């Protein structure tokens, strides 16, 4: 029975949540039943979290800190870069950066602040023009390895709107500065 407990402990440490079998009805059997209950609860929790991550429209990826390899992606992230989940997993996240220096810049923010929130960068999907994205990053442990949980959203339309406003203001300023007639703007109540 000690061997069975050691085996169960090793299984749990390796992330295996397989049930442990024991014939006896003594205290050790109660421990094993408790282990099996905890294992079932963890499986349910994992399934719930996976369902949430896969259903959310926000792109989510988990990458290994050491090399940026994508270990997990939800469907929204795969769609964002124009790949299937199978094609995306195992690739380096930096393959989708338009500026390779972005990783060292946001990594510095991560070191200083413990997280990255809203870092703006351009992402290059497999097809089409680069996309402006806001990146949020937290450190996590995934498959017993230090990793990064990253979410991002498309800023392209906001960036276009900001550029259009700047252009409009510049045109108005140019007209106002070049006209010989004084111009005043008043607000009517």
PDB file of C-alpha atoms in Angstrom:
ATOM      1  CA  UNK A   1       0.000   0.000   0.000  1.00  0.00           C
ATOM      2  CA  UNK A   2       2.912   2.367   0.577  1.00  0.00           C
ATOM      3  CA  UNK A   3       3.983   1.637  -2.993  1.00  0.00           C
ATOM      4  CA  UNK A   4       0.509   2.581  -4.242  1.00  0.00           C
ATOM      5  CA  UNK A   5       0.647   5.899  -2.378  1.00  0.00           C
ATOM      6  CA  UNK A   6       4.096   6.631  -3.771  1.00  0.00           C
ATOM      7  CA  UNK A   7       2.833   5.803  -7.259  1.00  0.00           C
ATOM      8  CA  UNK A   8      -0.213   8.061  -6.778  1.00  0.00           C
ATOM      9  CA  UNK A   9       1.998  10.903  -5.553  1.00  0.00           C
ATOM     10  CA  UNK A  10       4.335  10.544  -8.523  1.00  0.00           C
ATOM     11  CA  UNK A  11       1.350  10.492 -10.905  1.00  0.00           C
ATOM     12  CA  UNK A  12      -0.009  13.700  -9.408  1.00  0.00           C
ATOM     13  CA  UNK A  13       3.392  15.425  -9.550  1.00  0.00           C
ATOM     14  CA  UNK A  14       3.664  14.527 -13.240  1.00  0.00           C
ATOM     15  CA  UNK A  15       0.199  15.948 -13.861  1.00  0.00           C
ATOM     16  CA  UNK A  16      -1.504  12.598 -14.325  1.00  0.00           C
ATOM     17  CA  UNK A  17      -4.923  12.485 -12.770  1.00  0.00           C
ATOM     18  CA  UNK A  18      -5.607   8.795 -13.370  1.00  0.00           C
ATOM     19  CA  UNK A  19      -7.441   7.068 -10.561  1.00  0.00           C
ATOM     20  CA  UNK A  20      -5.559   4.829  -8.154  1.00  0.00           C
ATOM     21  CA  UNK A  21      -6.944   1.374  -7.324  1.00  0.00           C
ATOM     22  CA  UNK A  22      -6.843  -0.168  -3.827  1.00  0.00           C
ATOM     23  CA  UNK A  23      -8.680  -3.233  -2.520  1.00  0.00           C
ATOM     24  CA  UNK A  24      -8.488  -2.624   1.227  1.00  0.00           C
ATOM     25  CA  UNK A  25     -11.047  -0.571   3.198  1.00  0.00           C
ATOM     26  CA  UNK A  26      -8.679   0.798   5.798  1.00  0.00           C
ATOM     27  CA  UNK A  27      -7.410   4.340   6.330  1.00  0.00           C
ATOM     28  CA  UNK A  28      -5.171   4.058   3.313  1.00  0.00           C
ATOM     29  CA  UNK A  29      -8.224   3.355   1.164  1.00  0.00           C
ATOM     30  CA  UNK A  30      -9.758   6.588   2.469  1.00  0.00           C
ATOM     31  CA  UNK A  31      -6.615   8.452   1.442  1.00  0.00           C
ATOM     32  CA  UNK A  32      -6.817   6.940  -2.026  1.00  0.00           C
ATOM     33  CA  UNK A  33     -10.524   7.827  -2.322  1.00  0.00           C
ATOM     34  CA  UNK A  34      -9.656  11.397  -1.312  1.00  0.00           C
ATOM     35  CA  UNK A  35      -6.899  11.483  -3.934  1.00  0.00           C
ATOM     36  CA  UNK A  36      -9.327  10.244  -6.578  1.00  0.00           C
ATOM     37  CA  UNK A  37     -11.872  12.891  -5.570  1.00  0.00           C
ATOM     38  CA  UNK A  38      -9.244  15.647  -5.799  1.00  0.00           C
ATOM     39  CA  UNK A  39      -8.072  14.299  -9.151  1.00  0.00           C
ATOM     40  CA  UNK A  40     -11.637  14.310 -10.518  1.00  0.00           C
ATOM     41  CA  UNK A  41     -12.147  17.855  -9.262  1.00  0.00           C
ATOM     42  CA  UNK A  42      -8.929  19.012 -10.926  1.00  0.00           C
ATOM     43  CA  UNK A  43      -9.955  17.362 -14.219  1.00  0.00           C
ATOM     44  CA  UNK A  44     -13.329  19.160 -14.101  1.00  0.00           C
ATOM     45  CA  UNK A  45     -11.639  22.471 -13.333  1.00  0.00           C
ATOM     46  CA  UNK A  46      -9.182  22.005 -16.207  1.00  0.00           C
ATOM     47  CA  UNK A  47     -12.019  21.141 -18.596  1.00  0.00           C
ATOM     48  CA  UNK A  48     -13.961  24.237 -17.494  1.00  0.00           C
ATOM     49  CA  UNK A  49     -10.969  26.540 -17.992  1.00  0.00           C
ATOM     50  CA  UNK A  50     -10.181  25.015 -21.377  1.00  0.00           C
ATOM     51  CA  UNK A  51     -13.801  25.502 -22.499  1.00  0.00           C
ATOM     52  CA  UNK A  52     -13.675  29.166 -21.423  1.00  0.00           C
ATOM     53  CA  UNK A  53     -10.342  29.797 -23.182  1.00  0.00           C
ATOM     54  CA  UNK A  54     -11.496  28.116 -26.380  1.00  0.00           C
ATOM     55  CA  UNK A  55     -14.857  29.911 -26.436  1.00  0.00           C
ATOM     56  CA  UNK A  56     -13.537  33.420 -25.777  1.00  0.00           C
ATOM     57  CA  UNK A  57     -13.112  35.665 -28.814  1.00  0.00           C
ATOM     58  CA  UNK A  58      -9.930  37.151 -27.306  1.00  0.00           C
ATOM     59  CA  UNK A  59      -6.734  35.610 -28.738  1.00  0.00           C
ATOM     60  CA  UNK A  60      -4.820  33.697 -26.024  1.00  0.00           C
ATOM     61  CA  UNK A  61      -1.440  31.987 -26.360  1.00  0.00           C
ATOM     62  CA  UNK A  62       0.944  30.368 -23.904  1.00  0.00           C
ATOM     63  CA  UNK A  63       4.593  30.507 -24.891  1.00  0.00           C
ATOM     64  CA  UNK A  64       7.715  29.117 -23.284  1.00  0.00           C
ATOM     65  CA  UNK A  65       9.823  31.921 -21.785  1.00  0.00           C
ATOM     66  CA  UNK A  66      13.127  30.422 -22.912  1.00  0.00           C
ATOM     67  CA  UNK A  67      12.451  30.469 -26.670  1.00  0.00           C
ATOM     68  CA  UNK A  68       8.956  31.870 -27.288  1.00  0.00           C
ATOM     69  CA  UNK A  69       7.636  28.566 -28.632  1.00  0.00           C
ATOM     70  CA  UNK A  70       3.818  28.496 -28.702  1.00  0.00           C
ATOM     71  CA  UNK A  71       2.648  25.652 -26.457  1.00  0.00           C
ATOM     72  CA  UNK A  72      -1.062  26.531 -26.330  1.00  0.00           C
ATOM     73  CA  UNK A  73      -3.349  28.659 -28.461  1.00  0.00           C
ATOM     74  CA  UNK A  74      -7.057  29.174 -28.497  1.00  0.00           C
ATOM     75  CA  UNK A  75      -8.913  29.277 -31.850  1.00  0.00           C
ATOM     76  CA  UNK A  76      -9.158  33.100 -31.753  1.00  0.00           C
ATOM     77  CA  UNK A  77      -5.348  33.438 -31.722  1.00  0.00           C
ATOM     78  CA  UNK A  78      -4.962  31.023 -34.620  1.00  0.00           C
ATOM     79  CA  UNK A  79      -7.577  32.946 -36.610  1.00  0.00           C
ATOM     80  CA  UNK A  80      -5.855  36.259 -35.741  1.00  0.00           C
ATOM     81  CA  UNK A  81      -2.644  35.159 -37.474  1.00  0.00           C
ATOM     82  CA  UNK A  82      -4.381  33.201 -40.244  1.00  0.00           C
ATOM     83  CA  UNK A  83      -3.387  29.653 -39.284  1.00  0.00           C
ATOM     84  CA  UNK A  84      -5.056  26.514 -37.975  1.00  0.00           C
ATOM     85  CA  UNK A  85      -4.348  25.537 -34.363  1.00  0.00           C
ATOM     86  CA  UNK A  86      -2.175  22.665 -35.579  1.00  0.00           C
ATOM     87  CA  UNK A  87      -0.107  24.998 -37.762  1.00  0.00           C
ATOM     88  CA  UNK A  88       0.335  27.550 -34.978  1.00  0.00           C
ATOM     89  CA  UNK A  89       1.412  25.252 -32.143  1.00  0.00           C
ATOM     90  CA  UNK A  90       5.158  24.738 -31.933  1.00  0.00           C
ATOM     91  CA  UNK A  91       6.033  27.900 -33.844  1.00  0.00           C
ATOM     92  CA  UNK A  92       7.953  30.775 -32.292  1.00  0.00           C
ATOM     93  CA  UNK A  93       5.734  33.729 -31.435  1.00  0.00           C
ATOM     94  CA  UNK A  94       8.398  36.060 -32.825  1.00  0.00           C
ATOM     95  CA  UNK A  95       7.625  34.739 -36.328  1.00  0.00           C
ATOM     96  CA  UNK A  96       4.601  37.053 -36.205  1.00  0.00           C
ATOM     97  CA  UNK A  97       6.441  40.189 -35.007  1.00  0.00           C
ATOM     98  CA  UNK A  98       7.087  42.941 -37.542  1.00  0.00           C
ATOM     99  CA  UNK A  99       9.853  44.265 -35.256  1.00  0.00           C
ATOM    100  CA  UNK A 100      11.972  41.573 -33.552  1.00  0.00           C
ATOM    101  CA  UNK A 101      13.079  44.138 -30.938  1.00  0.00           C
ATOM    102  CA  UNK A 102       9.517  44.242 -29.559  1.00  0.00           C
ATOM    103  CA  UNK A 103      10.182  41.085 -27.525  1.00  0.00           C
ATOM    104  CA  UNK A 104      13.101  42.622 -25.655  1.00  0.00           C
ATOM    105  CA  UNK A 105      11.146  45.866 -25.083  1.00  0.00           C
ATOM    106  CA  UNK A 106       8.048  44.242 -23.586  1.00  0.00           C
ATOM    107  CA  UNK A 107      10.235  41.710 -21.734  1.00  0.00           C
ATOM    108  CA  UNK A 108      11.919  44.640 -19.958  1.00  0.00           C
ATOM    109  CA  UNK A 109       8.478  45.909 -18.895  1.00  0.00           C
ATOM    110  CA  UNK A 110       7.657  42.400 -17.657  1.00  0.00           C
ATOM    111  CA  UNK A 111      10.859  42.309 -15.569  1.00  0.00           C
ATOM    112  CA  UNK A 112      10.219  45.743 -14.071  1.00  0.00           C
ATOM    113  CA  UNK A 113       6.471  45.487 -13.439  1.00  0.00           C
ATOM    114  CA  UNK A 114       5.782  41.755 -13.211  1.00  0.00           C
ATOM    115  CA  UNK A 115       3.319  41.954 -16.105  1.00  0.00           C
ATOM    116  CA  UNK A 116       2.743  43.720 -19.401  1.00  0.00           C
ATOM    117  CA  UNK A 117      -0.515  45.556 -19.947  1.00  0.00           C
ATOM    118  CA  UNK A 118      -1.508  47.048 -23.296  1.00  0.00           C
ATOM    119  CA  UNK A 119       1.904  47.014 -25.015  1.00  0.00           C
ATOM    120  CA  UNK A 120       1.217  48.165 -28.579  1.00  0.00           C
ATOM    121  CA  UNK A 121       3.026  46.417 -31.404  1.00  0.00           C
ATOM    122  CA  UNK A 122       2.467  45.320 -34.965  1.00  0.00           C
ATOM    123  CA  UNK A 123       1.754  41.660 -35.656  1.00  0.00           C
ATOM    124  CA  UNK A 124       2.235  40.117 -39.091  1.00  0.00           C
ATOM    125  CA  UNK A 125      -0.442  37.529 -39.925  1.00  0.00           C
ATOM    126  CA  UNK A 126       0.420  34.913 -42.524  1.00  0.00           C
ATOM    127  CA  UNK A 127      -1.785  36.701 -45.076  1.00  0.00           C
ATOM    128  CA  UNK A 128      -2.433  40.402 -45.404  1.00  0.00           C
ATOM    129  CA  UNK A 129      -1.165  43.598 -43.874  1.00  0.00           C
ATOM    130  CA  UNK A 130       0.390  43.903 -40.407  1.00  0.00           C
ATOM    131  CA  UNK A 131      -2.111  44.398 -37.587  1.00  0.00           C
ATOM    132  CA  UNK A 132      -1.673  46.759 -34.648  1.00  0.00           C
ATOM    133  CA  UNK A 133      -2.311  44.831 -31.433  1.00  0.00           C
ATOM    134  CA  UNK A 134      -2.318  45.567 -27.703  1.00  0.00           C
ATOM    135  CA  UNK A 135      -0.518  42.816 -25.807  1.00  0.00           C
ATOM    136  CA  UNK A 136      -1.087  41.789 -22.175  1.00  0.00           C
ATOM    137  CA  UNK A 137       1.291  39.241 -20.622  1.00  0.00           C
ATOM    138  CA  UNK A 138       1.462  37.363 -17.317  1.00  0.00           C
ATOM    139  CA  UNK A 139       3.943  34.718 -16.204  1.00  0.00           C
ATOM    140  CA  UNK A 140       2.483  31.238 -15.592  1.00  0.00           C
ATOM    141  CA  UNK A 141       3.647  27.677 -15.145  1.00  0.00           C
ATOM    142  CA  UNK A 142       2.510  25.398 -17.955  1.00  0.00           C
ATOM    143  CA  UNK A 143       3.515  21.734 -18.184  1.00  0.00           C
ATOM    144  CA  UNK A 144       5.894  22.423 -15.266  1.00  0.00           C
ATOM    145  CA  UNK A 145       7.777  25.056 -17.293  1.00  0.00           C
ATOM    146  CA  UNK A 146       7.967  28.843 -16.844  1.00  0.00           C
ATOM    147  CA  UNK A 147       5.778  30.331 -19.537  1.00  0.00           C
ATOM    148  CA  UNK A 148       3.955  33.467 -20.596  1.00  0.00           C
ATOM    149  CA  UNK A 149       0.193  33.773 -20.921  1.00  0.00           C
ATOM    150  CA  UNK A 150      -0.477  36.411 -23.566  1.00  0.00           C
ATOM    151  CA  UNK A 151      -3.712  37.970 -24.730  1.00  0.00           C
ATOM    152  CA  UNK A 152      -4.007  40.579 -27.435  1.00  0.00           C
ATOM    153  CA  UNK A 153      -6.592  42.521 -29.350  1.00  0.00           C
ATOM    154  CA  UNK A 154      -6.714  44.280 -32.679  1.00  0.00           C
ATOM    155  CA  UNK A 155      -6.042  48.026 -32.543  1.00  0.00           C
ATOM    156  CA  UNK A 156      -6.012  48.548 -36.315  1.00  0.00           C
ATOM    157  CA  UNK A 157      -9.363  50.374 -36.556  1.00  0.00           C
ATOM    158  CA  UNK A 158      -8.552  52.586 -33.564  1.00  0.00           C
ATOM    159  CA  UNK A 159      -5.173  53.450 -35.104  1.00  0.00           C
ATOM    160  CA  UNK A 160      -6.857  54.309 -38.431  1.00  0.00           C
ATOM    161  CA  UNK A 161      -9.394  56.542 -36.671  1.00  0.00           C
ATOM    162  CA  UNK A 162      -6.601  58.322 -34.751  1.00  0.00           C
ATOM    163  CA  UNK A 163      -4.688  58.900 -38.000  1.00  0.00           C
ATOM    164  CA  UNK A 164      -7.823  60.278 -39.696  1.00  0.00           C
ATOM    165  CA  UNK A 165      -8.385  62.707 -36.799  1.00  0.00           C
ATOM    166  CA  UNK A 166      -4.746  63.870 -36.962  1.00  0.00           C
ATOM    167  CA  UNK A 167      -5.013  64.423 -40.727  1.00  0.00           C
ATOM    168  CA  UNK A 168      -8.242  66.376 -40.316  1.00  0.00           C
ATOM    169  CA  UNK A 169      -6.720  68.551 -37.596  1.00  0.00           C
ATOM    170  CA  UNK A 170      -3.638  69.184 -39.742  1.00  0.00           C
ATOM    171  CA  UNK A 171      -5.793  70.193 -42.734  1.00  0.00           C
ATOM    172  CA  UNK A 172      -7.884  72.516 -40.574  1.00  0.00           C
ATOM    173  CA  UNK A 173      -4.751  74.027 -39.023  1.00  0.00           C
ATOM    174  CA  UNK A 174      -3.209  74.564 -42.472  1.00  0.00           C
ATOM    175  CA  UNK A 175      -6.374  76.280 -43.716  1.00  0.00           C
ATOM    176  CA  UNK A 176      -6.658  78.417 -40.568  1.00  0.00           C
ATOM    177  CA  UNK A 177      -3.007  79.448 -40.685  1.00  0.00           C
ATOM    178  CA  UNK A 178      -2.994  80.255 -44.413  1.00  0.00           C
ATOM    179  CA  UNK A 179      -6.165  82.335 -44.639  1.00  0.00           C
ATOM    180  CA  UNK A 180      -5.812  86.115 -44.437  1.00  0.00           C
ATOM    181  CA  UNK A 181      -9.218  86.398 -42.762  1.00  0.00           C
ATOM    182  CA  UNK A 182      -9.359  85.806 -38.996  1.00  0.00           C
ATOM    183  CA  UNK A 183     -11.248  82.658 -38.022  1.00  0.00           C
ATOM    184  CA  UNK A 184     -12.940  82.146 -34.678  1.00  0.00           C
ATOM    185  CA  UNK A 185     -14.660  79.063 -33.360  1.00  0.00           C
ATOM    186  CA  UNK A 186     -17.496  79.564 -30.889  1.00  0.00           C
ATOM    187  CA  UNK A 187     -19.743  77.118 -29.135  1.00  0.00           C
ATOM    188  CA  UNK A 188     -23.444  77.948 -29.132  1.00  0.00           C
ATOM    189  CA  UNK A 189     -25.472  76.916 -26.117  1.00  0.00           C
TER     190      UNK A 189
END
